[in-house]
mmCIF file of C-alpha atoms in Angstrom:
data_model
loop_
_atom_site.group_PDB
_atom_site.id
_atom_site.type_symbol
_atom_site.label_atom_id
_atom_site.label_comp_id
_atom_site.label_asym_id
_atom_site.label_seq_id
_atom_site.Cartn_x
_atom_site.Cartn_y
_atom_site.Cartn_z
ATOM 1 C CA UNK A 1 108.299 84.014 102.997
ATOM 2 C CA UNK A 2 105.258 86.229 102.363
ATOM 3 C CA UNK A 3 105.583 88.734 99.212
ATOM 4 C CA UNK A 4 105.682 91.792 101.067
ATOM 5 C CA UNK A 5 107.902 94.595 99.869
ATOM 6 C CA UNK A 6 108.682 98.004 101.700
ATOM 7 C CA UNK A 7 110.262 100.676 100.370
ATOM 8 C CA UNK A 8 112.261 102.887 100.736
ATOM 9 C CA UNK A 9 114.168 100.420 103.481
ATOM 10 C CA UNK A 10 115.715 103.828 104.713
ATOM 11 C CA UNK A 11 114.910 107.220 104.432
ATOM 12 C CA UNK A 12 116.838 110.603 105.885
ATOM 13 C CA UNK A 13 114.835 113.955 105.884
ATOM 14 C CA UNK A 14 114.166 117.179 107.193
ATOM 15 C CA UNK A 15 111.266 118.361 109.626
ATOM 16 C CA UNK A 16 108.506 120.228 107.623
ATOM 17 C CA UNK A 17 108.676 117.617 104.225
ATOM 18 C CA UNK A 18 106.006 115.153 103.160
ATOM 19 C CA UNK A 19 107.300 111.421 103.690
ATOM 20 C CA UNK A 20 105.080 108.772 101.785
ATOM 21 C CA UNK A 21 106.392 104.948 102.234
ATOM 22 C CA UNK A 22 105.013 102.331 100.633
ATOM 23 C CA UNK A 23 104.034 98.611 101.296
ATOM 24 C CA UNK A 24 103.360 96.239 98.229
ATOM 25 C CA UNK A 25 101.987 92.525 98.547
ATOM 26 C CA UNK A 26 102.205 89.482 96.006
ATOM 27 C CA UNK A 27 100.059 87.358 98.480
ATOM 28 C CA UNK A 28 96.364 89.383 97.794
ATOM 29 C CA UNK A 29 95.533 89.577 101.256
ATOM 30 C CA UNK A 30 92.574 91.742 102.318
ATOM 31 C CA UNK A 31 94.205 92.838 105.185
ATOM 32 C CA UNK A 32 96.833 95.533 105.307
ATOM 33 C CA UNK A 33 98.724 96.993 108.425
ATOM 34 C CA UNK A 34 101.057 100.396 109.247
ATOM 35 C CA UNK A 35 103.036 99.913 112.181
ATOM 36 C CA UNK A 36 105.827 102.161 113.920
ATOM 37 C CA UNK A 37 108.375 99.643 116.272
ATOM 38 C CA UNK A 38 109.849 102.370 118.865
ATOM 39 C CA UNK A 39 112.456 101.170 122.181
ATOM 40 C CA UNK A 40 110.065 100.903 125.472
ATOM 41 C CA UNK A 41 106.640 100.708 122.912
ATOM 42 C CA UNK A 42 106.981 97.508 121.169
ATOM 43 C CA UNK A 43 104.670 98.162 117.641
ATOM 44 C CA UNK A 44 101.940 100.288 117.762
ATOM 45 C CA UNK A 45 99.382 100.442 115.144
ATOM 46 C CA UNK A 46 99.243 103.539 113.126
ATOM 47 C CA UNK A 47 96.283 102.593 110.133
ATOM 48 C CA UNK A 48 95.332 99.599 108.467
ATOM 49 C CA UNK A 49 92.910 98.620 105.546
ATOM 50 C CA UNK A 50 90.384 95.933 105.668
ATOM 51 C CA UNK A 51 90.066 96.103 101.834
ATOM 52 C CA UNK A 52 90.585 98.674 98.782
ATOM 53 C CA UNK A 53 89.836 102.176 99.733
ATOM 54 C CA UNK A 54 88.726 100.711 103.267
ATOM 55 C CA UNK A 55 90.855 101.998 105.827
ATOM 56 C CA UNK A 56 90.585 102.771 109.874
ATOM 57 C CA UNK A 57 92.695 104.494 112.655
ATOM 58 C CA UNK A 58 94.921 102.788 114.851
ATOM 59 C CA UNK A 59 96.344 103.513 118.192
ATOM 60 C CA UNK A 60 98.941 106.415 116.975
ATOM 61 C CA UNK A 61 97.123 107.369 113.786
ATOM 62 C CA UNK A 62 97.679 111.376 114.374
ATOM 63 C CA UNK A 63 100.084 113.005 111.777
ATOM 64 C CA UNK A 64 99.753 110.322 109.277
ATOM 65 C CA UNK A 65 96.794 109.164 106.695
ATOM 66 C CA UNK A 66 97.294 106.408 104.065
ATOM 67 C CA UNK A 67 95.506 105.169 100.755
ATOM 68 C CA UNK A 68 94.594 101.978 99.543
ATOM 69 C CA UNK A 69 93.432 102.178 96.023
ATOM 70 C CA UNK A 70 94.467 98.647 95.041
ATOM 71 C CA UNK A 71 94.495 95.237 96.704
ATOM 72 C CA UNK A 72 98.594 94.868 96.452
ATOM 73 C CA UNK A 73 99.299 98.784 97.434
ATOM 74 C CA UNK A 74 99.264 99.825 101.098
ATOM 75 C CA UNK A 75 100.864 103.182 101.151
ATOM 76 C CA UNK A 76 101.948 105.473 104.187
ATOM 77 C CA UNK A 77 102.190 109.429 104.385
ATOM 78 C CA UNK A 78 103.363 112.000 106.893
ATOM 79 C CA UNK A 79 101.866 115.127 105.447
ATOM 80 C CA UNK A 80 104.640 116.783 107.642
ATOM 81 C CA UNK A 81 106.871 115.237 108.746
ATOM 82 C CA UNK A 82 108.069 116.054 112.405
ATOM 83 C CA UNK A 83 111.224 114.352 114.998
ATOM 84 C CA UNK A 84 108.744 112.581 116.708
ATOM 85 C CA UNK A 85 107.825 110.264 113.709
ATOM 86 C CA UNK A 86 111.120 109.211 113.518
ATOM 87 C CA UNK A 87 110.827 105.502 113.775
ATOM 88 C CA UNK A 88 110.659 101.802 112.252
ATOM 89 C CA UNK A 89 107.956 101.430 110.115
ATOM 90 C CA UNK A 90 106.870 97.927 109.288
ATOM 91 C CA UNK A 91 104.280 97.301 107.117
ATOM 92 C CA UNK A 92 102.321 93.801 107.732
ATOM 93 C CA UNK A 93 99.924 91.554 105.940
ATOM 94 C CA UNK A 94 96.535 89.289 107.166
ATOM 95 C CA UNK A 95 93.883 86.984 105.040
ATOM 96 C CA UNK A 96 91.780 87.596 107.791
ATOM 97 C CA UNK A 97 91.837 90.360 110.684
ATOM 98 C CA UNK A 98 92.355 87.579 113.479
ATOM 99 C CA UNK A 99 95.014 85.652 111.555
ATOM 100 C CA UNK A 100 98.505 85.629 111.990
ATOM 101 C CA UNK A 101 99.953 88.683 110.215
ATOM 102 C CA UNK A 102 103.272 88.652 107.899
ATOM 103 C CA UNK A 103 105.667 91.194 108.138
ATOM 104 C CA UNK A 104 107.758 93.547 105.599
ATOM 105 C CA UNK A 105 111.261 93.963 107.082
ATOM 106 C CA UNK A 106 110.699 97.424 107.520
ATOM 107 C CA UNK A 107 111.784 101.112 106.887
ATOM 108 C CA UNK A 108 114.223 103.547 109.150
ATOM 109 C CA UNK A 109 112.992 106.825 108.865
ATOM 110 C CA UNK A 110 114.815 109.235 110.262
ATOM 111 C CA UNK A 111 113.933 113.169 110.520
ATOM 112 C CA UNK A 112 116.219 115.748 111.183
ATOM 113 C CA UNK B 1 90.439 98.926 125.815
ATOM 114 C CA UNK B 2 92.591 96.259 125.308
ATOM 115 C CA UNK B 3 96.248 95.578 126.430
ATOM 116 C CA UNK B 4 99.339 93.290 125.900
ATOM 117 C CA UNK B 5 101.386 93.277 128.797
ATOM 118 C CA UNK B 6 105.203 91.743 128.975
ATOM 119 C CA UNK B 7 106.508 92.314 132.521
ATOM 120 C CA UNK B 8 110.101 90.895 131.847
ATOM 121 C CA UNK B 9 111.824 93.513 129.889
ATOM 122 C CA UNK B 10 115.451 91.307 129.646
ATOM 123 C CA UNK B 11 115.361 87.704 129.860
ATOM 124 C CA UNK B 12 118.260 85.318 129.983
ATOM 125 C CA UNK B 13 118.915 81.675 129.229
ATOM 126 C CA UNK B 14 121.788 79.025 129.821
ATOM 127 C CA UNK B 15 122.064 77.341 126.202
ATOM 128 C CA UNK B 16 120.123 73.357 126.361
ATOM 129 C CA UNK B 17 118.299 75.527 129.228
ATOM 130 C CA UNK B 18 114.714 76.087 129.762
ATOM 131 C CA UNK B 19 113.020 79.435 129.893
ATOM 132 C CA UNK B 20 109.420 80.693 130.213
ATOM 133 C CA UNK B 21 108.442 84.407 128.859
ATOM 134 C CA UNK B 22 105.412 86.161 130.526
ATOM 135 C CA UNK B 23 102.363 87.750 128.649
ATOM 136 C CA UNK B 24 98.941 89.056 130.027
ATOM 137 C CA UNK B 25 96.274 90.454 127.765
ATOM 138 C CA UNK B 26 93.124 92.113 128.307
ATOM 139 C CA UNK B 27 90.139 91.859 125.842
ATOM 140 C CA UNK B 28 86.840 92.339 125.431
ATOM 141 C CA UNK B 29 86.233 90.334 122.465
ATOM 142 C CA UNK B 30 85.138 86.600 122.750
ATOM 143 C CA UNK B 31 86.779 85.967 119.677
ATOM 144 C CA UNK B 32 90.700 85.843 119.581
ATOM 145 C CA UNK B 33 93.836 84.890 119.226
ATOM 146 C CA UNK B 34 97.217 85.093 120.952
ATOM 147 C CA UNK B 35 100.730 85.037 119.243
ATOM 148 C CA UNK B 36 104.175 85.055 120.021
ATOM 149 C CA UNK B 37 106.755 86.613 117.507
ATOM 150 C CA UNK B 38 110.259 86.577 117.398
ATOM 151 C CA UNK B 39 112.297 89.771 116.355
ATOM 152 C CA UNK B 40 115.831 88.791 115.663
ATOM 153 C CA UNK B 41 118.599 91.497 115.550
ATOM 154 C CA UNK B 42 117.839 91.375 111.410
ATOM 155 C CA UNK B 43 114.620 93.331 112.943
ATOM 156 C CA UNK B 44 112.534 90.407 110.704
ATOM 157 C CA UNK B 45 109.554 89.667 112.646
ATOM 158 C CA UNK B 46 109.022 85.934 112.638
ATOM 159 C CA UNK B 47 105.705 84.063 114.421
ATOM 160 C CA UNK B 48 106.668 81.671 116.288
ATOM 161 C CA UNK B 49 103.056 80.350 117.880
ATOM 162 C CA UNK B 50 99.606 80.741 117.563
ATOM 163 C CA UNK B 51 96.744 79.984 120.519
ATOM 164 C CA UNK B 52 93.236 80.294 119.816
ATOM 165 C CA UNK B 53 91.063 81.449 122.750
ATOM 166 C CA UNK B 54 88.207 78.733 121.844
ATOM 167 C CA UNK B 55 90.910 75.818 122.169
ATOM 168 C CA UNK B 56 91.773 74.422 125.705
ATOM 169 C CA UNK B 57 94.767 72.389 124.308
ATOM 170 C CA UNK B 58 98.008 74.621 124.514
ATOM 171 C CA UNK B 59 99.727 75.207 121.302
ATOM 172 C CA UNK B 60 103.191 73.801 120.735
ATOM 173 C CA UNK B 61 105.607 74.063 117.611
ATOM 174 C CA UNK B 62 108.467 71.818 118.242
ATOM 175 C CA UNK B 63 110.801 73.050 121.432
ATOM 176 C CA UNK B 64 108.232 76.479 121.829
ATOM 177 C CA UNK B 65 105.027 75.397 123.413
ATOM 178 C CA UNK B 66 102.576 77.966 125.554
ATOM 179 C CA UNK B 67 100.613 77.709 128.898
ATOM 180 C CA UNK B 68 97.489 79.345 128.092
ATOM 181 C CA UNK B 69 95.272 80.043 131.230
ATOM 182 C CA UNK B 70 92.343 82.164 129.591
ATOM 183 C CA UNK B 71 90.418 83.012 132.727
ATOM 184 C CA UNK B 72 93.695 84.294 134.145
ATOM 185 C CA UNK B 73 94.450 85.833 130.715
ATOM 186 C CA UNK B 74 97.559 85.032 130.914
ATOM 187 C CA UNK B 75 99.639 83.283 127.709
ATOM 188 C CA UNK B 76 103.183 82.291 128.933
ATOM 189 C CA UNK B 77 105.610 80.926 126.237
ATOM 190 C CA UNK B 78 108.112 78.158 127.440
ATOM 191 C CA UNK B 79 111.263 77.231 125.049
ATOM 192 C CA UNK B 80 113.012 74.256 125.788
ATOM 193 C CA UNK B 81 116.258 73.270 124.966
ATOM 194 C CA UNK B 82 117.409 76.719 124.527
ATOM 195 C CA UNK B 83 119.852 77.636 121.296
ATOM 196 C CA UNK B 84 122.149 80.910 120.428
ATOM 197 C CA UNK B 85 119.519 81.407 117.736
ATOM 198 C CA UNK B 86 116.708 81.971 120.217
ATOM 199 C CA UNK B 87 118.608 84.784 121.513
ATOM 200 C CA UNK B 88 115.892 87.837 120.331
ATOM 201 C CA UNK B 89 113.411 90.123 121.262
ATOM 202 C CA UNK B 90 110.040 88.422 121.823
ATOM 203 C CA UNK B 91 106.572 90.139 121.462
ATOM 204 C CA UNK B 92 103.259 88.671 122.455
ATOM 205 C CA UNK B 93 100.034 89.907 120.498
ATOM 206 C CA UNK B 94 96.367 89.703 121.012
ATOM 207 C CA UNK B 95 94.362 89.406 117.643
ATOM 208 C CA UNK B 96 91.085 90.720 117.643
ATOM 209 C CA UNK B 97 88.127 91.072 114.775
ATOM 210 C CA UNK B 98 90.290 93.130 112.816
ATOM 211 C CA UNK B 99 93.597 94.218 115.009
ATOM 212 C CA UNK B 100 96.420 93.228 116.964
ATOM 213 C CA UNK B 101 97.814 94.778 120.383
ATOM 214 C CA UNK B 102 101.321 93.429 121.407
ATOM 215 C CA UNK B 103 103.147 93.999 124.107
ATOM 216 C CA UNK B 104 106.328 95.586 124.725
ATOM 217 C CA UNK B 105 108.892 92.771 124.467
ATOM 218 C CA UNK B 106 111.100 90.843 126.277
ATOM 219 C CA UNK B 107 114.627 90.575 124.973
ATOM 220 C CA UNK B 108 115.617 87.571 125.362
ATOM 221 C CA UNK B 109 119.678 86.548 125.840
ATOM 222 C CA UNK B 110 121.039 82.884 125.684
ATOM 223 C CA UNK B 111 124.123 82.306 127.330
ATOM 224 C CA UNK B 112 126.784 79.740 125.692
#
């Protein structure tokens, strides 16, 4: 299995507070992906980073940034958080941008 | 823009049974790929095939193979000799120069 570590795996919390989750790879892969897995939507693509501190928008990027200041560290924030965002997040993994991508096995986030 | 689309919301299979999951895609890159994952209750999310666009030759991996008709855009994905652990949710996925769109799944049920 690809090293790819998410964490928290679940998270409870309250509308209004900042939410940061965080994806960490063993594999140094330049690519690194932010998804959010809802019923009806399939995954959606929130950000993802083509290499340190080089990031881009995905489909549902609104209400969330990320950073990237190392190769292994992909990490995830909801400045404030809101119901909507509640979700799976899954964090995934690429050598190259058209390759197949490896998965984390995710984090429940749940807001309140 | 581009789109995954998986008409079949529910599938279901007779076990040793043959089943074929839809998938249409629309891109406007003339580079890409096409995937088929496999989301298992676990909510892992496990590639099962890969296609590239430039290759007429279907992919196959053992009892999963795909019918790739590229000027149809269309990327079926046929398992044969259906098992208990096949029952999942199935997502197809367009890879582009630096993204992936998938589509909304197909959850697919074997029956003993």
């Amino acid at each position: 299995d690809a090293g790819i570590t998410q964490s928290p795996r679940h998270k409870v919390t309250e509308t209004g507070t900042p939410v940061t989750l965080r994806c960490h790879q063993t594999e140094n892969h330049r690519y690194m992906y932010w998804y959010r897995q809802d019923p009806g939507h399939g995954l959606r693509l929130i950000h993802y980073s083509y290499g340190v501190k080089d990031t881009d928008k995905g489909e549902v990027s609104d209400g969330y940034s990320v950073s990237r200041s190392k190769t292994e560290d992909f990490l995830l924030t909801l400045e404030s958080a809101t119901s909507s965002q509640t979700s799976v997040y899954f964090c995934a993994i690429a050598d190259r941008g058209n390759q197949p991508q490896h998965f984390g096995d995710g984090t429940r986030l749940s807001i309140l | 823009a581009q789109t995954v689309t998986q008409s079949q919301p529910e599938m279901s299979v007779q076990e040793a049974e043959t089943v074929t999951l839809s998938c249409t895609y629309d891109t406007s890159e003339s580079d890409y790929y096409l995937f088929w994952y496999k989301q298992p209750p676990s909510r892992q999310m496990i590639l099962v095939i890969r296609q590239e666009a430039y290759k007429q030759q279907n992919a196959t991996e053992n009892r999963f193979s795909v019918n790739f008709q590229k000027a149809a855009k269309s990327f079926s994905l046929k398992i044969s000799d259906s098992q208990l652990g096949d029952a999942a949710m199935y997502f197809c996925a367009n890879g582009g120069r630096n993204q992936f769109y998938f589509g909304t799944g197909t959850s697919l049920t074997v029956i003993p």
